[in-house]
Structures are given as C-alpha cells and as structure tokens.
Amino acid sequence: MSARIDHAVTSGTFSLDGETFDVDNNVWVVGDDTECVVIDAPHDAAAILAAVGDRTLKAIVCTHAHDDHVRVAPALREAAGAPILLHPDDQPVWELTHPDLLWDVDLADGQRIEVGGTTLEVLHTPGHAPGAVCLYAADLGCVFTGDTLFQGGPGATGRSFSDRPTIEESIRTRLFALPDETVVHTGHGADTTIGAERALLDG
Ligand SMILES: [Zn+2]
C-alpha cells in the first residue's frame, strides 16, 4: 500500500493584530488506506474529517499557530482522538486562539513523522511565525510549507511575531536545500516547486 495525499480547502477568516481577513486554506492529508495525518486544521472540522474518511487519524500537525491553521485542531482532536503537534516557539501565537487549551506534542527540527509507509521530516523554518515548520516527504517528492513559502514568494511578515530576514534565511537554508523538482504544497493557493521559487527569489 502506498502513501497518497488528499487535499481539502476550507473557507473562513484569519485574524491578527485587530484585523480580520477572509481566507481559503489548504488542508493536506497524508497517509494510506488505513492511517493518515492532517496538516493544519482551519475553519471546518467536518470538511477535514471528510478528507480523513474512515482512516485512523494519527496526528494533527500544525505548520504554525495562526488562527486560520489551528482553529479547529481541538475539535478534530476531540472527534478523532488524535494528538495536536506544534512547534513550541509558537506558544504565544497559539495562546491568541486557544488560551485555555494546550497542544499535545512538541515538534522539533529533524523529527520524523511516520505515516502510511512514508515519512514527514520536520524542518523548523521560522519567519512567518517563530514556530513555523515545513514537512518534507522525500519519497513523495514534496514539501508542505504552510505559510512559509507560496507560489510567488515568501509568506507574509508584516504582522506580529513575523520577521522578513528570518523567513528569507529559513527559505534559503532549509527549503532551497531541497531538490529543484520538489513540489511545494502551500497553506493557501496553488502548488509550486522549489526550483521555480528559487528562480523567482534570486531572479
Ligand atoms: Zn499564517
């Protein structure tokens, strides 16, 4: 049985620094026919559970703690009995959305998450948020970047807890170390590749 990637899009809002925006978020589900992990938990637990189907949900992996990525993580945990994984550097961001709840397991750079016969390697890529991570699936030839890298360039760094030089350093040292043909599955919008984004940022 080989691992596959399922995808859902949820619609809702993102709020930070007293402003609220309408956003569409990507949800990525990685696994095989029996087990999977969910990457990010925006807006709508039912839509995410539909993508999981009757499989065992092993983990809810949060690329960072902005509210449009963690809003329904506790509801998913409740529904599926799966732990929430988050990098601890995003604690102050998490507390803006879930001040009375905790996540379950700290993510760490270099950690490997095994699911459905494939492996997600955690890359700590601060900048968009201090605890932002990307998840590299070498044998699937792809990386899940959350809001660190989009089609067209780095994620936003204009708000609290963000830093432009830090995100550029993360992208250049961690993501651009991956093969050019690596497909980039982003937190919002279309896919891209590492090679295309390297050419854009350096071009
Ligand atoms: Zn974000």
mmCIF file of N, CA, C and O and ligand atoms in Angstrom, residues 14 16 25 63-69 90 93 128-129 132 146-148 150 155-156 162 188, ligand 1:
data_model
loop_
_atom_site.group_PDB
_atom_site.id
_atom_site.type_symbol
_atom_site.label_atom_id
_atom_site.label_comp_id
_atom_site.label_asym_id
_atom_site.label_seq_id
_atom_site.Cartn_x
_atom_site.Cartn_y
_atom_site.Cartn_z
ATOM 1 N N PHE A 14 -8.990 34.865 8.887
ATOM 2 C CA PHE A 14 -7.716 34.944 9.606
ATOM 3 C C PHE A 14 -7.709 36.282 10.334
ATOM 4 O O PHE A 14 -7.967 37.322 9.725
ATOM 5 N N LEU A 16 -5.466 38.793 13.088
ATOM 6 C CA LEU A 16 -4.259 39.079 13.869
ATOM 7 C C LEU A 16 -4.110 40.592 13.951
ATOM 8 O O LEU A 16 -4.460 41.303 12.997
ATOM 9 N N ASN A 25 -8.053 28.191 2.982
ATOM 10 C CA ASN A 25 -6.882 27.455 3.474
ATOM 11 C C ASN A 25 -6.827 26.051 2.896
ATOM 12 O O ASN A 25 -7.849 25.376 2.785
ATOM 13 N N THR A 63 1.392 23.610 10.931
ATOM 14 C CA THR A 63 2.582 24.250 10.373
ATOM 15 C C THR A 63 2.952 25.506 11.145
ATOM 16 O O THR A 63 4.113 25.922 11.133
ATOM 17 N N HIS A 64 1.974 26.127 11.778
ATOM 18 C CA HIS A 64 2.188 27.255 12.686
ATOM 19 C C HIS A 64 0.851 27.542 13.347
ATOM 20 O O HIS A 64 -0.140 26.896 13.008
ATOM 21 N N ALA A 65 0.825 28.506 14.272
ATOM 22 C CA ALA A 65 -0.351 28.644 15.137
ATOM 23 C C ALA A 65 -1.253 29.822 14.787
ATOM 24 O O ALA A 65 -2.092 30.208 15.598
ATOM 25 N N HIS A 66 -1.127 30.407 13.600
ATOM 26 C CA HIS A 66 -2.124 31.419 13.220
ATOM 27 C C HIS A 66 -3.513 30.795 13.269
ATOM 28 O O HIS A 66 -3.677 29.600 12.987
ATOM 29 N N ASP A 67 -4.512 31.622 13.605
ATOM 30 C CA ASP A 67 -5.828 31.045 13.904
ATOM 31 C C ASP A 67 -6.433 30.322 12.706
ATOM 32 O O ASP A 67 -7.227 29.389 12.875
ATOM 33 N N ASP A 68 -6.051 30.709 11.492
ATOM 34 C CA ASP A 68 -6.602 30.014 10.319
ATOM 35 C C ASP A 68 -5.882 28.685 10.044
ATOM 36 O O ASP A 68 -6.186 28.026 9.044
ATOM 37 N N HIS A 69 -4.979 28.283 10.910
ATOM 38 C CA HIS A 69 -4.328 26.969 10.785
ATOM 39 C C HIS A 69 -4.591 26.060 11.985
ATOM 40 O O HIS A 69 -4.360 24.850 11.893
ATOM 41 N N ASP A 90 5.837 28.588 18.872
ATOM 42 C CA ASP A 90 4.590 29.271 18.521
ATOM 43 C C ASP A 90 3.611 29.358 19.686
ATOM 44 O O ASP A 90 2.460 29.743 19.486
ATOM 45 N N VAL A 93 1.625 32.585 19.926
ATOM 46 C CA VAL A 93 0.651 32.710 18.836
ATOM 47 C C VAL A 93 -0.554 31.797 19.110
ATOM 48 O O VAL A 93 -1.707 32.202 18.969
ATOM 49 N N HIS A 128 7.699 33.547 9.202
ATOM 50 C CA HIS A 128 6.274 33.897 9.161
ATOM 51 C C HIS A 128 5.706 33.843 10.575
ATOM 52 O O HIS A 128 4.889 34.679 10.960
ATOM 53 N N ALA A 129 6.134 32.842 11.312
ATOM 54 C CA ALA A 129 5.844 32.728 12.742
ATOM 55 C C ALA A 129 7.078 32.079 13.367
ATOM 56 O O ALA A 129 7.807 31.364 12.687
ATOM 57 N N ALA A 132 7.095 28.295 13.003
ATOM 58 C CA ALA A 132 6.667 27.754 11.709
ATOM 59 C C ALA A 132 7.537 26.567 11.326
ATOM 60 O O ALA A 132 8.756 26.596 11.498
ATOM 61 N N GLY A 146 3.109 25.274 4.628
ATOM 62 C CA GLY A 146 2.275 26.197 5.404
ATOM 63 C C GLY A 146 2.312 27.570 4.776
ATOM 64 O O GLY A 146 2.133 27.715 3.552
ATOM 65 N N ASP A 147 2.580 28.592 5.608
ATOM 66 C CA ASP A 147 2.651 29.963 5.078
ATOM 67 C C ASP A 147 4.094 30.445 4.958
ATOM 68 O O ASP A 147 4.345 31.646 4.878
ATOM 69 N N THR A 148 5.063 29.535 4.951
ATOM 70 C CA THR A 148 6.459 29.954 4.810
ATOM 71 C C THR A 148 6.804 30.255 3.359
ATOM 72 O O THR A 148 7.502 31.234 3.063
ATOM 73 N N PHE A 150 4.990 30.372 -0.643
ATOM 74 C CA PHE A 150 3.843 30.256 -1.542
ATOM 75 C C PHE A 150 4.305 30.241 -2.984
ATOM 76 O O PHE A 150 5.461 30.545 -3.292
ATOM 77 N N GLY A 155 6.015 33.821 2.563
ATOM 78 C CA GLY A 155 4.806 34.212 3.266
ATOM 79 C C GLY A 155 4.930 35.600 3.862
ATOM 80 O O GLY A 155 6.012 36.188 3.931
ATOM 81 N N ALA A 156 3.799 36.096 4.336
ATOM 82 C CA ALA A 156 3.736 37.458 4.861
ATOM 83 C C ALA A 156 4.553 37.587 6.144
ATOM 84 O O ALA A 156 4.609 36.675 6.963
ATOM 85 N N SER A 162 6.295 38.024 13.224
ATOM 86 C CA SER A 162 6.893 37.700 11.928
ATOM 87 C C SER A 162 8.176 38.498 11.725
ATOM 88 O O SER A 162 8.347 39.574 12.303
ATOM 89 N N HIS A 188 -1.971 28.192 1.462
ATOM 90 C CA HIS A 188 -3.021 28.917 0.740
ATOM 91 C C HIS A 188 -2.663 28.909 -0.744
ATOM 92 O O HIS A 188 -1.523 29.196 -1.108
HETATM 93 ZN ZN ZN B 1 -0.047 32.216 8.771
#
